[in-house]
mmCIF file of C-alpha atoms in Angstrom:
data_model
loop_
_atom_site.group_PDB
_atom_site.id
_atom_site.type_symbol
_atom_site.label_atom_id
_atom_site.label_comp_id
_atom_site.label_asym_id
_atom_site.label_seq_id
_atom_site.Cartn_x
_atom_site.Cartn_y
_atom_site.Cartn_z
ATOM 1 C CA MET D 1 -1.930 -7.047 1.071
ATOM 2 C CA ASN D 2 -2.235 -8.505 4.634
ATOM 3 C CA ASP D 3 -5.778 -7.827 5.651
ATOM 4 C CA THR D 4 -5.457 -10.050 8.614
ATOM 5 C CA PRO D 5 -7.567 -10.786 11.624
ATOM 6 C CA GLY D 6 -5.894 -12.024 14.760
ATOM 7 C CA ASN D 7 -8.117 -15.050 15.672
ATOM 8 C CA ALA D 8 -6.540 -18.067 14.269
ATOM 9 C CA PRO D 9 -2.871 -19.036 15.387
ATOM 10 C CA ASP D 10 -1.601 -18.324 11.848
ATOM 11 C CA ASP D 11 -3.414 -15.043 11.620
ATOM 12 C CA ARG D 12 -5.081 -15.916 8.206
ATOM 13 C CA ASP D 13 -6.136 -13.295 5.841
ATOM 14 C CA PRO D 14 -9.977 -13.859 4.981
ATOM 15 C CA ALA D 15 -9.588 -12.403 1.495
ATOM 16 C CA VAL D 16 -6.835 -15.032 0.853
ATOM 17 C CA HIS D 17 -8.119 -18.203 2.547
ATOM 18 C CA ASP D 18 -11.665 -17.712 2.144
ATOM 19 C CA PRO D 19 -12.251 -16.892 -1.603
ATOM 20 C CA ASN D 20 -15.567 -15.234 -0.585
ATOM 21 C CA GLY D 21 -13.820 -12.884 1.666
ATOM 22 C CA ASN D 22 -16.215 -13.656 4.405
ATOM 23 C CA ALA D 23 -15.128 -12.382 7.886
ATOM 24 C CA SER D 24 -16.398 -14.282 10.897
ATOM 25 C CA TYR D 25 -13.887 -13.288 13.469
ATOM 26 C CA GLY D 26 -15.648 -14.560 16.652
ATOM 27 C CA HIS D 27 -15.965 -11.127 17.984
ATOM 28 C CA LYS D 28 -12.352 -10.654 18.459
ATOM 29 C CA PRO D 29 -10.889 -7.214 17.293
ATOM 30 C CA PHE D 30 -9.215 -7.127 13.923
ATOM 31 C CA GLU D 31 -5.469 -7.528 14.307
ATOM 32 C CA ARG D 32 -3.104 -7.283 11.610
ATOM 33 C CA SER D 33 -0.451 -10.128 11.742
ATOM 34 C CA ARG D 34 3.213 -9.610 11.450
ATOM 35 C CA SER D 35 5.035 -10.575 8.439
ATOM 36 C CA HIS D 36 6.199 -14.005 8.710
ATOM 37 C CA PHE D 37 9.089 -13.659 6.220
ATOM 38 C CA ALA D 38 11.019 -10.592 7.417
ATOM 39 C CA ASP D 39 14.463 -11.209 5.566
ATOM 40 C CA ARG D 40 15.943 -8.026 4.659
ATOM 41 C CA ILE D 41 17.785 -7.128 1.439
ATOM 42 C CA THR D 42 20.793 -4.762 2.633
ATOM 43 C CA ALA D 43 23.697 -3.073 0.743
ATOM 44 C CA ASP D 44 26.302 -5.232 2.490
ATOM 45 C CA GLY D 45 24.343 -8.504 2.610
ATOM 46 C CA ARG D 46 24.685 -8.501 6.395
ATOM 47 C CA GLU D 47 21.385 -10.298 6.898
ATOM 48 C CA GLY D 48 22.070 -12.790 4.027
ATOM 49 C CA ARG D 49 20.547 -11.037 1.089
ATOM 50 C CA PRO D 50 22.609 -8.360 -0.724
ATOM 51 C CA VAL D 51 21.162 -5.665 -2.971
ATOM 52 C CA GLU D 52 21.933 -6.741 -6.555
ATOM 53 C CA ALA D 53 20.531 -5.136 -9.718
ATOM 54 C CA GLY D 54 18.292 -7.688 -11.460
ATOM 55 C CA ARG D 55 18.235 -10.310 -8.949
ATOM 56 C CA TYR D 56 14.738 -9.784 -7.362
ATOM 57 C CA ARG D 57 11.244 -9.096 -8.483
ATOM 58 C CA LEU D 58 8.731 -6.983 -6.652
ATOM 59 C CA VAL D 59 5.323 -8.551 -6.605
ATOM 60 C CA VAL D 60 2.383 -6.263 -5.991
ATOM 61 C CA SER D 61 -1.403 -5.652 -6.405
ATOM 62 C CA ARG D 62 -2.429 -2.202 -7.473
ATOM 63 C CA ALA D 63 -5.395 -2.698 -5.222
ATOM 64 C CA CYS D 64 -3.398 -3.067 -2.067
ATOM 65 C CA PRO D 65 -2.356 -0.009 -0.014
ATOM 66 C CA TRP D 66 0.473 -1.770 1.465
ATOM 67 C CA ALA D 67 1.929 -2.873 -1.884
ATOM 68 C CA SER D 68 1.356 0.686 -3.238
ATOM 69 C CA ARG D 69 3.735 1.960 -0.835
ATOM 70 C CA ALA D 70 6.554 -0.125 -2.542
ATOM 71 C CA LEU D 71 5.320 1.088 -6.107
ATOM 72 C CA VAL D 72 5.499 4.781 -5.087
ATOM 73 C CA SER D 73 8.829 4.362 -3.512
ATOM 74 C CA ARG D 74 10.232 2.280 -6.357
ATOM 75 C CA ARG D 75 9.121 5.004 -8.895
ATOM 76 C CA LEU D 76 10.396 7.972 -6.684
ATOM 77 C CA LEU D 77 13.806 6.256 -6.231
ATOM 78 C CA GLY D 78 14.134 5.155 -9.909
ATOM 79 C CA LEU D 79 14.674 1.499 -9.128
ATOM 80 C CA GLU D 80 12.671 0.330 -12.191
ATOM 81 C CA SER D 81 15.533 -1.154 -13.949
ATOM 82 C CA ALA D 82 17.182 -2.613 -10.753
ATOM 83 C CA LEU D 83 14.025 -4.283 -9.266
ATOM 84 C CA SER D 84 11.371 -5.636 -11.863
ATOM 85 C CA LEU D 85 7.818 -5.607 -11.304
ATOM 86 C CA ALA D 86 5.016 -8.168 -11.296
ATOM 87 C CA VAL D 87 1.302 -6.995 -10.993
ATOM 88 C CA ALA D 88 -1.131 -9.530 -9.843
ATOM 89 C CA ASP D 89 -4.705 -9.583 -10.802
ATOM 90 C CA PRO D 90 -7.034 -7.602 -8.404
ATOM 91 C CA LEU D 91 -9.237 -10.712 -8.065
ATOM 92 C CA GLN D 92 -8.104 -13.842 -6.268
ATOM 93 C CA ASP D 93 -9.136 -17.511 -6.433
ATOM 94 C CA ASP D 94 -8.729 -20.036 -3.510
ATOM 95 C CA ARG D 95 -4.802 -19.956 -3.987
ATOM 96 C CA SER D 96 -4.866 -16.298 -3.612
ATOM 97 C CA TRP D 97 -2.808 -13.804 -5.814
ATOM 98 C CA ARG D 98 -2.457 -14.786 -9.470
ATOM 99 C CA PHE D 99 -0.739 -13.696 -12.536
ATOM 100 C CA THR D 100 -3.785 -13.796 -14.781
ATOM 101 C CA LEU D 101 -3.094 -10.365 -16.331
ATOM 102 C CA ASP D 102 0.122 -11.765 -18.047
ATOM 103 C CA GLU D 103 0.015 -13.920 -21.234
ATOM 104 C CA GLY D 104 -0.575 -17.539 -20.487
ATOM 105 C CA GLY D 105 -1.547 -16.731 -16.992
ATOM 106 C CA ARG D 106 2.211 -16.950 -15.739
ATOM 107 C CA ASP D 107 4.573 -14.204 -14.586
ATOM 108 C CA PRO D 108 7.079 -13.792 -17.441
ATOM 109 C CA VAL D 109 10.158 -13.656 -15.434
ATOM 110 C CA LEU D 110 9.375 -16.146 -12.464
ATOM 111 C CA GLY D 111 7.350 -18.383 -14.618
ATOM 112 C CA ILE D 112 4.793 -19.071 -12.016
ATOM 113 C CA ARG D 113 0.861 -18.901 -11.984
ATOM 114 C CA TYR D 114 0.555 -17.968 -8.333
ATOM 115 C CA LEU D 115 2.581 -16.042 -5.815
ATOM 116 C CA SER D 116 1.920 -18.887 -3.417
ATOM 117 C CA GLU D 117 4.414 -20.855 -5.480
ATOM 118 C CA ALA D 118 7.121 -18.486 -4.387
ATOM 119 C CA TYR D 119 5.933 -18.960 -0.687
ATOM 120 C CA ASP D 120 5.837 -22.689 -1.005
ATOM 121 C CA ALA D 121 9.439 -22.688 -2.268
ATOM 122 C CA ARG D 122 10.462 -20.859 0.807
ATOM 123 C CA GLU D 123 8.420 -22.694 3.244
ATOM 124 C CA HIS D 124 6.657 -25.804 1.900
ATOM 125 C CA GLY D 125 3.141 -26.013 3.524
ATOM 126 C CA TYR D 126 3.447 -22.454 5.001
ATOM 127 C CA PRO D 127 -0.042 -22.177 6.522
ATOM 128 C CA GLY D 128 -0.303 -18.205 6.751
ATOM 129 C CA GLY D 129 -1.643 -15.812 4.093
ATOM 130 C CA VAL D 130 0.006 -15.112 0.779
ATOM 131 C CA SER D 131 0.260 -11.386 0.904
ATOM 132 C CA VAL D 132 1.702 -8.620 -1.184
ATOM 133 C CA PRO D 133 3.976 -6.620 -1.461
ATOM 134 C CA ALA D 134 6.483 -9.410 -1.606
ATOM 135 C CA ILE D 135 10.151 -9.575 -2.956
ATOM 136 C CA VAL D 136 11.073 -12.840 -4.807
ATOM 137 C CA ASP D 137 14.486 -14.169 -5.606
ATOM 138 C CA ILE D 138 14.409 -14.670 -9.503
ATOM 139 C CA PRO D 139 17.050 -17.361 -9.740
ATOM 140 C CA THR D 140 15.351 -19.515 -7.237
ATOM 141 C CA ARG D 141 11.804 -18.183 -7.592
ATOM 142 C CA THR D 142 11.823 -18.354 -3.879
ATOM 143 C CA LEU D 143 10.068 -15.651 -1.536
ATOM 144 C CA VAL D 144 12.639 -13.361 0.116
ATOM 145 C CA THR D 145 10.266 -11.052 2.349
ATOM 146 C CA ASN D 146 6.656 -9.909 2.692
ATOM 147 C CA ASP D 147 7.539 -7.356 5.344
ATOM 148 C CA TYR D 148 5.420 -4.563 3.987
ATOM 149 C CA GLN D 149 6.616 -2.093 6.839
ATOM 150 C CA GLN D 150 10.413 -2.645 6.175
ATOM 151 C CA ILE D 151 10.610 -3.060 2.385
ATOM 152 C CA THR D 152 10.100 0.588 1.693
ATOM 153 C CA LEU D 153 12.479 1.690 4.350
ATOM 154 C CA ASP D 154 15.000 -0.573 2.841
ATOM 155 C CA LEU D 155 14.434 0.676 -0.615
ATOM 156 C CA ALA D 156 15.116 4.105 0.735
ATOM 157 C CA THR D 157 18.253 3.359 2.766
ATOM 158 C CA GLU D 158 19.939 0.218 1.554
ATOM 159 C CA TRP D 159 19.355 0.329 -2.250
ATOM 160 C CA THR D 160 21.041 3.755 -2.570
ATOM 161 C CA ALA D 161 23.684 2.625 -4.885
ATOM 162 C CA LEU D 162 20.990 1.730 -7.326
ATOM 163 C CA HIS D 163 18.885 4.967 -6.934
ATOM 164 C CA ARG D 164 18.473 7.336 -10.002
ATOM 165 C CA PRO D 165 20.442 10.538 -10.207
ATOM 166 C CA GLY D 166 18.331 13.112 -8.322
ATOM 167 C CA ALA D 167 16.422 10.682 -6.185
ATOM 168 C CA PRO D 168 14.841 12.149 -2.932
ATOM 169 C CA ASP D 169 15.850 11.137 0.546
ATOM 170 C CA LEU D 170 12.639 9.605 1.590
ATOM 171 C CA TYR D 171 13.820 8.791 5.117
ATOM 172 C CA PRO D 172 16.236 11.441 6.057
ATOM 173 C CA GLU D 173 18.366 10.428 9.105
ATOM 174 C CA HIS D 174 17.958 13.612 10.752
ATOM 175 C CA LEU D 175 14.141 13.474 10.665
ATOM 176 C CA ARG D 176 13.578 9.709 11.326
ATOM 177 C CA ALA D 177 12.497 9.883 15.020
ATOM 178 C CA GLU D 178 9.707 12.382 13.808
ATOM 179 C CA ILE D 179 8.728 10.467 10.806
ATOM 180 C CA ASP D 180 8.551 7.322 12.924
ATOM 181 C CA GLU D 181 6.292 9.084 15.519
ATOM 182 C CA VAL D 182 4.101 10.399 12.855
ATOM 183 C CA MET D 183 3.823 6.964 10.753
ATOM 184 C CA GLU D 184 3.251 5.051 13.897
ATOM 185 C CA GLY D 185 -0.170 7.136 14.600
ATOM 186 C CA ILE D 186 -1.125 7.040 10.971
ATOM 187 C CA TYR D 187 -0.551 3.420 10.719
ATOM 188 C CA ARG D 188 -2.542 2.494 13.942
ATOM 189 C CA ASP D 189 -5.463 4.827 13.489
ATOM 190 C CA VAL D 190 -5.766 5.484 9.756
ATOM 191 C CA ASN D 191 -3.925 2.745 7.577
ATOM 192 C CA ASN D 192 -4.985 0.047 9.962
ATOM 193 C CA GLY D 193 -7.907 1.820 11.421
ATOM 194 C CA VAL D 194 -10.220 1.612 8.274
ATOM 195 C CA TYR D 195 -9.699 -2.141 8.296
ATOM 196 C CA ARG D 196 -10.611 -2.370 11.837
ATOM 197 C CA ALA D 197 -13.863 -0.483 11.167
ATOM 198 C CA GLY D 198 -14.580 -2.504 7.948
ATOM 199 C CA PHE D 199 -13.959 -5.875 9.337
ATOM 200 C CA ALA D 200 -15.460 -5.089 12.870
ATOM 201 C CA ASP D 201 -18.235 -7.704 13.799
ATOM 202 C CA GLY D 202 -19.552 -5.654 16.659
ATOM 203 C CA GLN D 203 -21.028 -2.310 17.049
ATOM 204 C CA GLY D 204 -18.673 -1.158 19.835
ATOM 205 C CA GLU D 205 -15.543 -2.535 17.983
ATOM 206 C CA TYR D 206 -16.815 -0.626 14.740
ATOM 207 C CA GLU D 207 -17.412 2.605 16.754
ATOM 208 C CA ALA D 208 -14.169 2.632 18.641
ATOM 209 C CA ALA D 209 -12.331 2.113 15.084
ATOM 210 C CA TYR D 210 -14.406 4.821 13.462
ATOM 211 C CA ALA D 211 -13.516 7.174 16.196
ATOM 212 C CA ASP D 212 -9.755 6.634 15.984
ATOM 213 C CA VAL D 213 -9.866 6.970 11.949
ATOM 214 C CA PHE D 214 -11.575 10.416 12.268
ATOM 215 C CA ARG D 215 -9.679 11.665 15.315
ATOM 216 C CA ARG D 216 -6.300 10.970 13.425
ATOM 217 C CA LEU D 217 -7.558 12.409 10.242
ATOM 218 C CA ASP D 218 -8.301 15.649 12.085
ATOM 219 C CA LEU D 219 -5.081 15.731 13.803
ATOM 220 C CA VAL D 220 -3.288 15.250 10.298
ATOM 221 C CA SER D 221 -5.524 17.808 8.641
ATOM 222 C CA GLU D 222 -4.640 20.471 11.310
ATOM 223 C CA ARG D 223 -1.021 19.583 10.880
ATOM 224 C CA LEU D 224 -1.248 20.016 7.251
ATOM 225 C CA THR D 225 -2.773 23.462 7.391
ATOM 226 C CA ARG D 226 0.569 24.733 8.346
ATOM 227 C CA GLN D 227 2.884 22.630 6.045
ATOM 228 C CA ARG D 228 2.708 21.268 2.834
ATOM 229 C CA TYR D 229 4.087 17.791 4.037
ATOM 230 C CA LEU D 230 3.986 15.656 7.027
ATOM 231 C CA VAL D 231 7.588 16.032 8.105
ATOM 232 C CA GLY D 232 9.999 18.641 6.956
ATOM 233 C CA ASP D 233 9.512 20.403 3.466
ATOM 234 C CA THR D 234 9.812 17.388 1.142
ATOM 235 C CA VAL D 235 8.082 14.109 0.554
ATOM 236 C CA THR D 236 9.046 11.502 2.919
ATOM 237 C CA GLU D 237 7.966 7.794 3.730
ATOM 238 C CA ALA D 238 5.313 9.352 6.121
ATOM 239 C CA ASP D 239 3.522 11.024 3.135
ATOM 240 C CA ILE D 240 3.667 7.875 1.036
ATOM 241 C CA ARG D 241 2.095 5.703 3.905
ATOM 242 C CA LEU D 242 -0.768 8.449 4.422
ATOM 243 C CA PHE D 243 -1.488 8.830 0.602
ATOM 244 C CA THR D 244 -1.966 5.142 -0.063
ATOM 245 C CA THR D 245 -4.898 5.281 2.291
ATOM 246 C CA LEU D 246 -6.165 8.709 1.331
ATOM 247 C CA VAL D 247 -6.339 7.735 -2.432
ATOM 248 C CA ARG D 248 -8.498 4.867 -1.686
ATOM 249 C CA PHE D 249 -10.893 6.538 0.988
ATOM 250 C CA ASP D 250 -13.678 8.052 -1.029
ATOM 251 C CA ALA D 251 -13.657 5.123 -3.485
ATOM 252 C CA VAL D 252 -13.700 2.339 -0.961
ATOM 253 C CA TYR D 253 -13.397 3.053 2.698
ATOM 254 C CA HIS D 254 -16.031 5.668 2.970
ATOM 255 C CA GLY D 255 -18.866 3.164 2.125
ATOM 256 C CA HIS D 256 -17.472 -0.540 1.976
ATOM 257 C CA PHE D 257 -15.728 -0.014 5.432
ATOM 258 C CA LYS D 258 -18.384 2.298 6.687
ATOM 259 C CA CYS D 259 -15.909 5.191 7.470
ATOM 260 C CA ASN D 260 -18.580 7.698 6.586
ATOM 261 C CA ARG D 261 -18.402 10.649 8.786
ATOM 262 C CA ASN D 262 -17.123 12.594 5.781
ATOM 263 C CA LYS D 263 -15.283 11.992 2.564
ATOM 264 C CA ILE D 264 -11.878 13.082 2.182
ATOM 265 C CA SER D 265 -12.915 15.314 -0.688
ATOM 266 C CA GLU D 266 -15.199 17.161 1.928
ATOM 267 C CA ASP D 267 -11.991 18.084 4.097
ATOM 268 C CA PRO D 268 -10.466 20.919 2.253
ATOM 269 C CA VAL D 269 -6.946 20.465 3.574
ATOM 270 C CA LEU D 270 -6.668 16.757 3.241
ATOM 271 C CA TRP D 271 -8.279 16.784 -0.202
ATOM 272 C CA ALA D 272 -5.907 19.500 -1.445
ATOM 273 C CA TYR D 273 -3.021 17.465 0.117
ATOM 274 C CA ALA D 274 -4.174 14.052 -1.506
ATOM 275 C CA ARG D 275 -4.408 15.919 -4.895
ATOM 276 C CA ASP D 276 -0.982 17.625 -4.487
ATOM 277 C CA LEU D 277 0.809 14.132 -4.000
ATOM 278 C CA TYR D 278 -1.406 12.451 -6.660
ATOM 279 C CA GLN D 279 -0.267 14.935 -9.226
ATOM 280 C CA THR D 280 3.432 14.629 -8.113
ATOM 281 C CA PRO D 281 5.187 12.109 -10.468
ATOM 282 C CA GLY D 282 5.659 8.762 -8.718
ATOM 283 C CA PHE D 283 2.390 8.789 -6.887
ATOM 284 C CA GLY D 284 -0.712 9.183 -9.091
ATOM 285 C CA ASP D 285 0.863 7.354 -12.115
ATOM 286 C CA THR D 286 1.034 4.211 -9.925
ATOM 287 C CA VAL D 287 -2.701 4.316 -8.871
ATOM 288 C CA ASP D 288 -5.288 2.151 -10.622
ATOM 289 C CA PHE D 289 -8.724 2.910 -9.297
ATOM 290 C CA ARG D 290 -10.473 0.121 -11.225
ATOM 291 C CA HIS D 291 -8.096 -2.499 -9.576
ATOM 292 C CA ILE D 292 -8.830 -0.946 -6.250
ATOM 293 C CA LYS D 293 -12.640 -1.023 -6.658
ATOM 294 C CA GLN D 294 -12.651 -4.405 -8.335
ATOM 295 C CA HIS D 295 -10.535 -6.079 -5.340
ATOM 296 C CA TYR D 296 -12.396 -4.499 -2.438
ATOM 297 C CA TYR D 297 -16.019 -4.803 -3.637
ATOM 298 C CA ARG D 298 -15.649 -8.334 -5.210
ATOM 299 C CA VAL D 299 -13.308 -10.082 -2.853
ATOM 300 C CA HIS D 300 -14.936 -8.909 0.350
ATOM 301 C CA THR D 301 -18.211 -10.636 -0.180
ATOM 302 C CA GLY D 302 -18.627 -10.938 3.629
ATOM 303 C CA ILE D 303 -19.077 -7.141 3.600
ATOM 304 C CA ASN D 304 -20.388 -6.738 0.090
ATOM 305 C CA PRO D 305 -22.433 -9.867 -0.683
ATOM 306 C CA THR D 306 -23.845 -8.910 -4.040
ATOM 307 C CA GLY D 307 -20.378 -8.206 -5.503
ATOM 308 C CA ILE D 308 -21.836 -5.154 -7.125
ATOM 309 C CA VAL D 309 -19.018 -2.527 -7.878
ATOM 310 C CA PRO D 310 -20.182 1.089 -7.556
ATOM 311 C CA LEU D 311 -19.664 3.300 -10.638
ATOM 312 C CA GLY D 312 -18.591 6.518 -8.566
ATOM 313 C CA PRO D 313 -17.168 8.466 -7.192
ATOM 314 C CA ALA D 314 -16.145 10.641 -10.249
ATOM 315 C CA LEU D 315 -12.368 10.783 -10.487
ATOM 316 C CA SER D 316 -11.987 14.041 -12.389
ATOM 317 C CA GLY D 317 -11.384 16.085 -9.141
ATOM 318 C CA TRP D 318 -7.891 14.435 -8.760
ATOM 319 C CA LEU D 319 -6.663 16.515 -11.452
ATOM 320 C CA THR D 320 -7.866 19.929 -10.327
ATOM 321 C CA PRO D 321 -5.607 22.668 -8.821
ATOM 322 C CA HIS D 322 -4.593 22.169 -5.296
ATOM 323 C CA HIS D 323 -2.553 25.361 -4.373
ATOM 324 C CA ARG D 324 -0.560 23.468 -1.806
ATOM 325 C CA GLU D 325 2.772 25.043 -3.443
ATOM 326 C CA GLU D 326 1.731 28.254 -1.759
ATOM 327 C CA LEU D 327 2.732 26.517 1.689
ATOM 328 C CA GLY D 328 6.326 26.252 0.146
ATOM 329 C CA GLY D 329 8.246 23.131 0.227
ATOM 330 C CA ARG D 330 9.783 21.086 -2.549
ATOM 331 C CA PRO D 331 8.654 17.520 -3.171
ATOM 332 C CA PHE D 332 12.102 16.206 -4.194
ATOM 333 C CA GLY D 333 14.286 18.459 -2.004
ATOM 334 C CA ASP D 334 17.493 19.139 -4.116
ATOM 335 C CA GLY D 335 16.657 16.140 -6.292
ATOM 336 C CA THR D 336 14.327 15.999 -9.403
ATOM 337 C CA PRO D 337 11.090 14.282 -10.353
ATOM 338 C CA PRO D 338 11.122 10.700 -11.586
ATOM 339 C CA GLY D 339 11.194 10.287 -15.459
ATOM 340 C CA PRO D 340 8.275 8.732 -17.591
ATOM 341 C CA VAL D 341 6.670 5.548 -16.283
ATOM 342 C CA ALA D 342 8.536 2.517 -17.535
ATOM 343 C CA PRO D 343 7.028 0.803 -20.737
ATOM 344 C CA GLY D 344 4.625 -1.721 -19.763
ATOM 345 C CA GLU D 345 4.049 -0.339 -16.339
ATOM 346 C CA GLU D 346 1.503 2.327 -17.259
ATOM 347 C CA VAL D 347 -1.826 2.241 -15.412
ATOM 348 C CA PRO D 348 -4.677 1.558 -18.234
ATOM 349 C CA ALA D 349 -7.013 4.471 -18.956
ATOM 350 C CA GLU D 350 -9.922 3.018 -17.279
ATOM 351 C CA GLY D 351 -7.995 3.184 -13.962
ATOM 352 C CA ARG D 352 -7.288 6.787 -14.121
ATOM 353 C CA PRO D 353 -9.276 10.086 -13.985
#
């Protein structure tokens, strides 16, 4: 997660460097920083890191929408046995993401207590934020990349030799220009827009971000009245990127980030679309609503100083019929759904509807 204002030269993340999550941004607009470590893992190793089964570990927080993209992509593509998974505690201390969910407070594969240790191994004294998703080289316990925009694209296009049989094509070449265009607007106005609204420290800044969020959601809703998925007739990277914001919207962004014109559940098209994806294997089975709410409401004390975590909204609606199949489309194209969730990676009952 890289909830980063662009005030300081190193674009530090308030939820990482300030354990209270306070945001005092000097009336500068929220600006998400670029990933500092942008190495790529490619099929031929042309950028120095070759795809290799078992060599790397994906570190995520289930609270983080940017990390959740990687979780969904990894599931849909069947990369569980090739790319192992570490899940950080949704709550952070002054050293940021920690492995307190694991026995002894250490990641069992990397042997480290904090993700920052892998960052330090890569660049000692690195001054920037420790963000997820991150991919770590297991033999050296060294960070490879935290480039949340590129990681999932590479999982879809560079890791193909390790995809499961029947894996969908999440970034089909003939649709990439359209996918990129759709994703750019969604990223700017929705994925990042909710943060611009939530971390705004001026009324005008907040109102501009709020307007962008709902203008884009209205455009997306109109688009989805005619087709089941954002681009083409199958699930693509664009759907993954929109889903991870929609699934957090009513639980967090509507109240906590003041994006409260309406809930997603009050837009019939977006609510049906979100439920369709949630009920598609590989999407909802990666979502932990408890982690999401614990992180946002307890870490961002500059926004929620009491640290009280709301009990609602009710989650049962996520499992109700959506009828989106009436628009046609096949979620996996000529492929097949992913198999059961890997042992040990199941979302606990308290995080599910």
